[in-house]
mmCIF file with all atom_site columns, C-alpha atoms in Angstrom:
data_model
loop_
_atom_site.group_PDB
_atom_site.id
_atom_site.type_symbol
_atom_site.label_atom_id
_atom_site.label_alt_id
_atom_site.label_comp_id
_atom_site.label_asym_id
_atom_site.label_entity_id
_atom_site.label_seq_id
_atom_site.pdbx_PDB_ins_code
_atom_site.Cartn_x
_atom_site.Cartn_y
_atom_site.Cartn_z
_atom_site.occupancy
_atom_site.B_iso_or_equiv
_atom_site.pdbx_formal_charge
_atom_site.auth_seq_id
_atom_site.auth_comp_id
_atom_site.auth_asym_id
_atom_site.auth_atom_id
_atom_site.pdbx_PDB_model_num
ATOM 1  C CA . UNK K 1 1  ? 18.259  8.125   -6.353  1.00 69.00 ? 1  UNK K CA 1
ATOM 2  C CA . UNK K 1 2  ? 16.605  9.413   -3.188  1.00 85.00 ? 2  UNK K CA 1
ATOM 3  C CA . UNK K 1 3  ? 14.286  7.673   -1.124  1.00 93.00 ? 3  UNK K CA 1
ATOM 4  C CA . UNK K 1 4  ? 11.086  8.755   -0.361  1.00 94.00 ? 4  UNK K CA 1
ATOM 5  C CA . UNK K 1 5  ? 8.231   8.018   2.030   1.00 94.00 ? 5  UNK K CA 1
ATOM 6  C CA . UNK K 1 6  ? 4.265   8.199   1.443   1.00 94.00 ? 6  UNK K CA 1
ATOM 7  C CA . UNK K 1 7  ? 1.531   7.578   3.448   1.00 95.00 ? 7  UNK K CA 1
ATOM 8  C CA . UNK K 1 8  ? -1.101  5.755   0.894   1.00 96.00 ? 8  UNK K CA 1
ATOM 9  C CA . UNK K 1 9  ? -4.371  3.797   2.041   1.00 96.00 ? 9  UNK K CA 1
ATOM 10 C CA . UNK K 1 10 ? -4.982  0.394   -0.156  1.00 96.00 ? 10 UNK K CA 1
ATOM 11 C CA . UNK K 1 11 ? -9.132  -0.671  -0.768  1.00 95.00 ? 11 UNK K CA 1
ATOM 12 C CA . UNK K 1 12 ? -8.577  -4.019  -1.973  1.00 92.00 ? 12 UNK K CA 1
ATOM 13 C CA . UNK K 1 13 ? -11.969 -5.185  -4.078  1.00 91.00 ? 13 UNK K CA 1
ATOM 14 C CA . UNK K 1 14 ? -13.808 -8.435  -2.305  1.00 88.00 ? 14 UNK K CA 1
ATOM 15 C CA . UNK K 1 15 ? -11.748 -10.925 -5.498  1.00 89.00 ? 15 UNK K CA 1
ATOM 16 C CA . UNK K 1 16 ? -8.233  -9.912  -4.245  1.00 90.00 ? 16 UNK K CA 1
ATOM 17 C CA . UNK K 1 17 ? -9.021  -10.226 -0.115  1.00 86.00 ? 17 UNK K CA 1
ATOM 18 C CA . UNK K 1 18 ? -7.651  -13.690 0.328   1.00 86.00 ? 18 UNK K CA 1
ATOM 19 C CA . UNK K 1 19 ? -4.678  -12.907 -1.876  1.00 90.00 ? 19 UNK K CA 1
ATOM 20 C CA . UNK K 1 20 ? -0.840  -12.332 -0.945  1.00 93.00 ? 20 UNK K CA 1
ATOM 21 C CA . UNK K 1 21 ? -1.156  -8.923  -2.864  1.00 93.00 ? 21 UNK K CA 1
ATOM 22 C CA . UNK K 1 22 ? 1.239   -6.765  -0.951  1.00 93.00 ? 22 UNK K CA 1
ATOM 23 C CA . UNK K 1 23 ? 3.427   -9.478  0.020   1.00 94.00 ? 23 UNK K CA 1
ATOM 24 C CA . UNK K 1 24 ? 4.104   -10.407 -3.636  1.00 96.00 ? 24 UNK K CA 1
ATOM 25 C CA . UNK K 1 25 ? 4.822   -6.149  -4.480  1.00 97.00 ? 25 UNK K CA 1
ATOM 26 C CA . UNK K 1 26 ? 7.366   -5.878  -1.525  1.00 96.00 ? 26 UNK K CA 1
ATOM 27 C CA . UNK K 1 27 ? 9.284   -8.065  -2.878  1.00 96.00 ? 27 UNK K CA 1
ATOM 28 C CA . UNK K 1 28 ? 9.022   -7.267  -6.509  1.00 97.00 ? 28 UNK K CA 1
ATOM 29 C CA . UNK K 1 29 ? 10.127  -3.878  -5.786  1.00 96.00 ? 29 UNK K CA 1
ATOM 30 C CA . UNK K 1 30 ? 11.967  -3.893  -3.258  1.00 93.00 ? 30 UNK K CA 1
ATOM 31 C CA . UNK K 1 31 ? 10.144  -1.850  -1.004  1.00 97.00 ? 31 UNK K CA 1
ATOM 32 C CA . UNK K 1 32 ? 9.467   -1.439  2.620   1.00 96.00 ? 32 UNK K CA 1
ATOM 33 C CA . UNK K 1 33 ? 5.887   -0.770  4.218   1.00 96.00 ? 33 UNK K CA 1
ATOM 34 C CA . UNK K 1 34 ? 4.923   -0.005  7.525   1.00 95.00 ? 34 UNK K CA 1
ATOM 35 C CA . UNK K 1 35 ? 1.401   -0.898  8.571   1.00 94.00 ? 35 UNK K CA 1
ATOM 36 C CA . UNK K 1 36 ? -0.364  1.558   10.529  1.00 93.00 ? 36 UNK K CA 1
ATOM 37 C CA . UNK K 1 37 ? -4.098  0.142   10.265  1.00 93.00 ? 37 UNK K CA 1
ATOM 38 C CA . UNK K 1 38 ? -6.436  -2.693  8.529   1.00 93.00 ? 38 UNK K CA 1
ATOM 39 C CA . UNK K 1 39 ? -9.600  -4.230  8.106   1.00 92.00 ? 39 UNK K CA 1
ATOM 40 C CA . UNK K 1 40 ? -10.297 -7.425  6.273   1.00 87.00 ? 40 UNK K CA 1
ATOM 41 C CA . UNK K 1 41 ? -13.531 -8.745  5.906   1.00 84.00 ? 41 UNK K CA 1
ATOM 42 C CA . UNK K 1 42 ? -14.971 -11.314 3.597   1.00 79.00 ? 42 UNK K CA 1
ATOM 43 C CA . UNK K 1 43 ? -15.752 -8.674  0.590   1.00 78.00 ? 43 UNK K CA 1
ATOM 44 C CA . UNK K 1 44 ? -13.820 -5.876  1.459   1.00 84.00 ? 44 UNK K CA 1
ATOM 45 C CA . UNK K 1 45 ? -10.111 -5.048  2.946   1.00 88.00 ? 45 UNK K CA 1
ATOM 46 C CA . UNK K 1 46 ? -8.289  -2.228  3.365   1.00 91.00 ? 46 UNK K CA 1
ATOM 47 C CA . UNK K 1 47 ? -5.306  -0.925  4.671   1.00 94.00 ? 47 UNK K CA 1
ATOM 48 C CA . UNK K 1 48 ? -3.444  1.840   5.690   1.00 95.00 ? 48 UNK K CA 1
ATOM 49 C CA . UNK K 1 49 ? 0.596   2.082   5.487   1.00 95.00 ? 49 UNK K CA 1
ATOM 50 C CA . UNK K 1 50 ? 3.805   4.030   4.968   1.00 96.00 ? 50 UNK K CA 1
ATOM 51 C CA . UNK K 1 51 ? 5.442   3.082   1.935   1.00 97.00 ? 51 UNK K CA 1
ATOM 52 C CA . UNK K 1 52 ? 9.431   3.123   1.352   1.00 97.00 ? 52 UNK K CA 1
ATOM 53 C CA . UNK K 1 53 ? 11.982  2.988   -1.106  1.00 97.00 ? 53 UNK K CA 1
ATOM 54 C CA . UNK K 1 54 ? 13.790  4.415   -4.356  1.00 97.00 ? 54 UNK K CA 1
ATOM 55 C CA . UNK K 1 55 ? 11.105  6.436   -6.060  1.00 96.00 ? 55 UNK K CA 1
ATOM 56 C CA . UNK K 1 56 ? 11.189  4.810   -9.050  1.00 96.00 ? 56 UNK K CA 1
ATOM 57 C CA . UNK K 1 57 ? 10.409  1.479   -7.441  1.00 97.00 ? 57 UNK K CA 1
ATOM 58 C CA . UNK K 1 58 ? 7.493   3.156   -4.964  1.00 97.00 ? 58 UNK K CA 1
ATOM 59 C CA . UNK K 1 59 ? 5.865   4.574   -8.327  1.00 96.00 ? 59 UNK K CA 1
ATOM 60 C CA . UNK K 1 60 ? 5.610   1.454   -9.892  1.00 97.00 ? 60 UNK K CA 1
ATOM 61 C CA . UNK K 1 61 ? 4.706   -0.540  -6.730  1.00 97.00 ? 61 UNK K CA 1
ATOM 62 C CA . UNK K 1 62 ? 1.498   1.587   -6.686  1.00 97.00 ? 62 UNK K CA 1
ATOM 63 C CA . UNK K 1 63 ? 0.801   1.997   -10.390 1.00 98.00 ? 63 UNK K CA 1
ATOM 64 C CA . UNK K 1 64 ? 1.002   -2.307  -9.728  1.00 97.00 ? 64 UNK K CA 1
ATOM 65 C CA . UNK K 1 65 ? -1.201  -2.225  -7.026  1.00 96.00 ? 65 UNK K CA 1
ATOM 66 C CA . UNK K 1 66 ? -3.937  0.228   -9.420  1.00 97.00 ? 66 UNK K CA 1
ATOM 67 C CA . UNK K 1 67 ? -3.508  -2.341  -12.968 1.00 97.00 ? 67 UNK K CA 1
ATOM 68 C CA . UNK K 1 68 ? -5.051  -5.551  -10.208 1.00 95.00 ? 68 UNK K CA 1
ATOM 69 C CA . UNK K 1 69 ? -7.999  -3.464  -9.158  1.00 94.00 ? 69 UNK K CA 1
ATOM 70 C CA . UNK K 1 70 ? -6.818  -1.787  -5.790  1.00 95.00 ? 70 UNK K CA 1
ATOM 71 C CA . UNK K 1 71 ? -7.372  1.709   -4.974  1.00 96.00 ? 71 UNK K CA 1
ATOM 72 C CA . UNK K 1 72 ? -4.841  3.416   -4.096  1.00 97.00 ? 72 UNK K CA 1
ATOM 73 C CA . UNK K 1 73 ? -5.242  7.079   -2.311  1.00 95.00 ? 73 UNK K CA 1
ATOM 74 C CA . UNK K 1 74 ? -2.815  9.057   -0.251  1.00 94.00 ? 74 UNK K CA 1
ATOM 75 C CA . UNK K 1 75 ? -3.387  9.824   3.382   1.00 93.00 ? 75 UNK K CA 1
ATOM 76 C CA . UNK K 1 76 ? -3.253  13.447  4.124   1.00 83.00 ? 76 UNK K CA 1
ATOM 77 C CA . UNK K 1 77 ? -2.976  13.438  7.776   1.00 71.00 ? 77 UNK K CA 1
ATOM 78 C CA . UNK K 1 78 ? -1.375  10.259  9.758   1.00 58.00 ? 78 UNK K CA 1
ATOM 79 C CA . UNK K 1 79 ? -3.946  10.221  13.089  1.00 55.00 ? 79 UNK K CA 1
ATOM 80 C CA . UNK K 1 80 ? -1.079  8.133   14.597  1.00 55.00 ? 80 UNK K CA 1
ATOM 81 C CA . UNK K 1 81 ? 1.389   11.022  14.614  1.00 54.00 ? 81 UNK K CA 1
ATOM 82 C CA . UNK K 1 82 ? -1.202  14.586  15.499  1.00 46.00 ? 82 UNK K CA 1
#
């Protein structure tokens, strides 16, 4: 399997601010992520990242991330690297 690499942004809903979210994904699937920005408040986090690993185990790190409420978009452009 090949590894891939996507640039994703996260919008965590106000419930799921306080919780160990990503933490608990990395190391279900055996992942890597690279933070390249965030903002937590009290009802409303988000964060933007590069996200590594077998693609299998990226795919269902995100579709996790979606089924407890966090939105999950892609990043087009990294600002970081123009």
């Amino acid at each position: 399997m090949a590894s891939i690499k996507k640039l994703i942004e996260l919008d965590y809903p106000n419930e799921l601010v306080t919780e160990p979210v990503l933490s608990n994904v990395i190391k279900k699937y055996d992942i890597s992520v690279n933070l390249r920005r965030a903002s937590i408040t009290k009802g409303f986090g988000y964060v933007q990242m590069q996200i590594e690993g077998e693609e299998p185990e990226v795919k269902k790190a995100l579709a996790d991330l979606t089924s407890k409420g966090i939105d999950v978009n892609p990043i087009e452009k990294d600002v970081l690297e123009s």
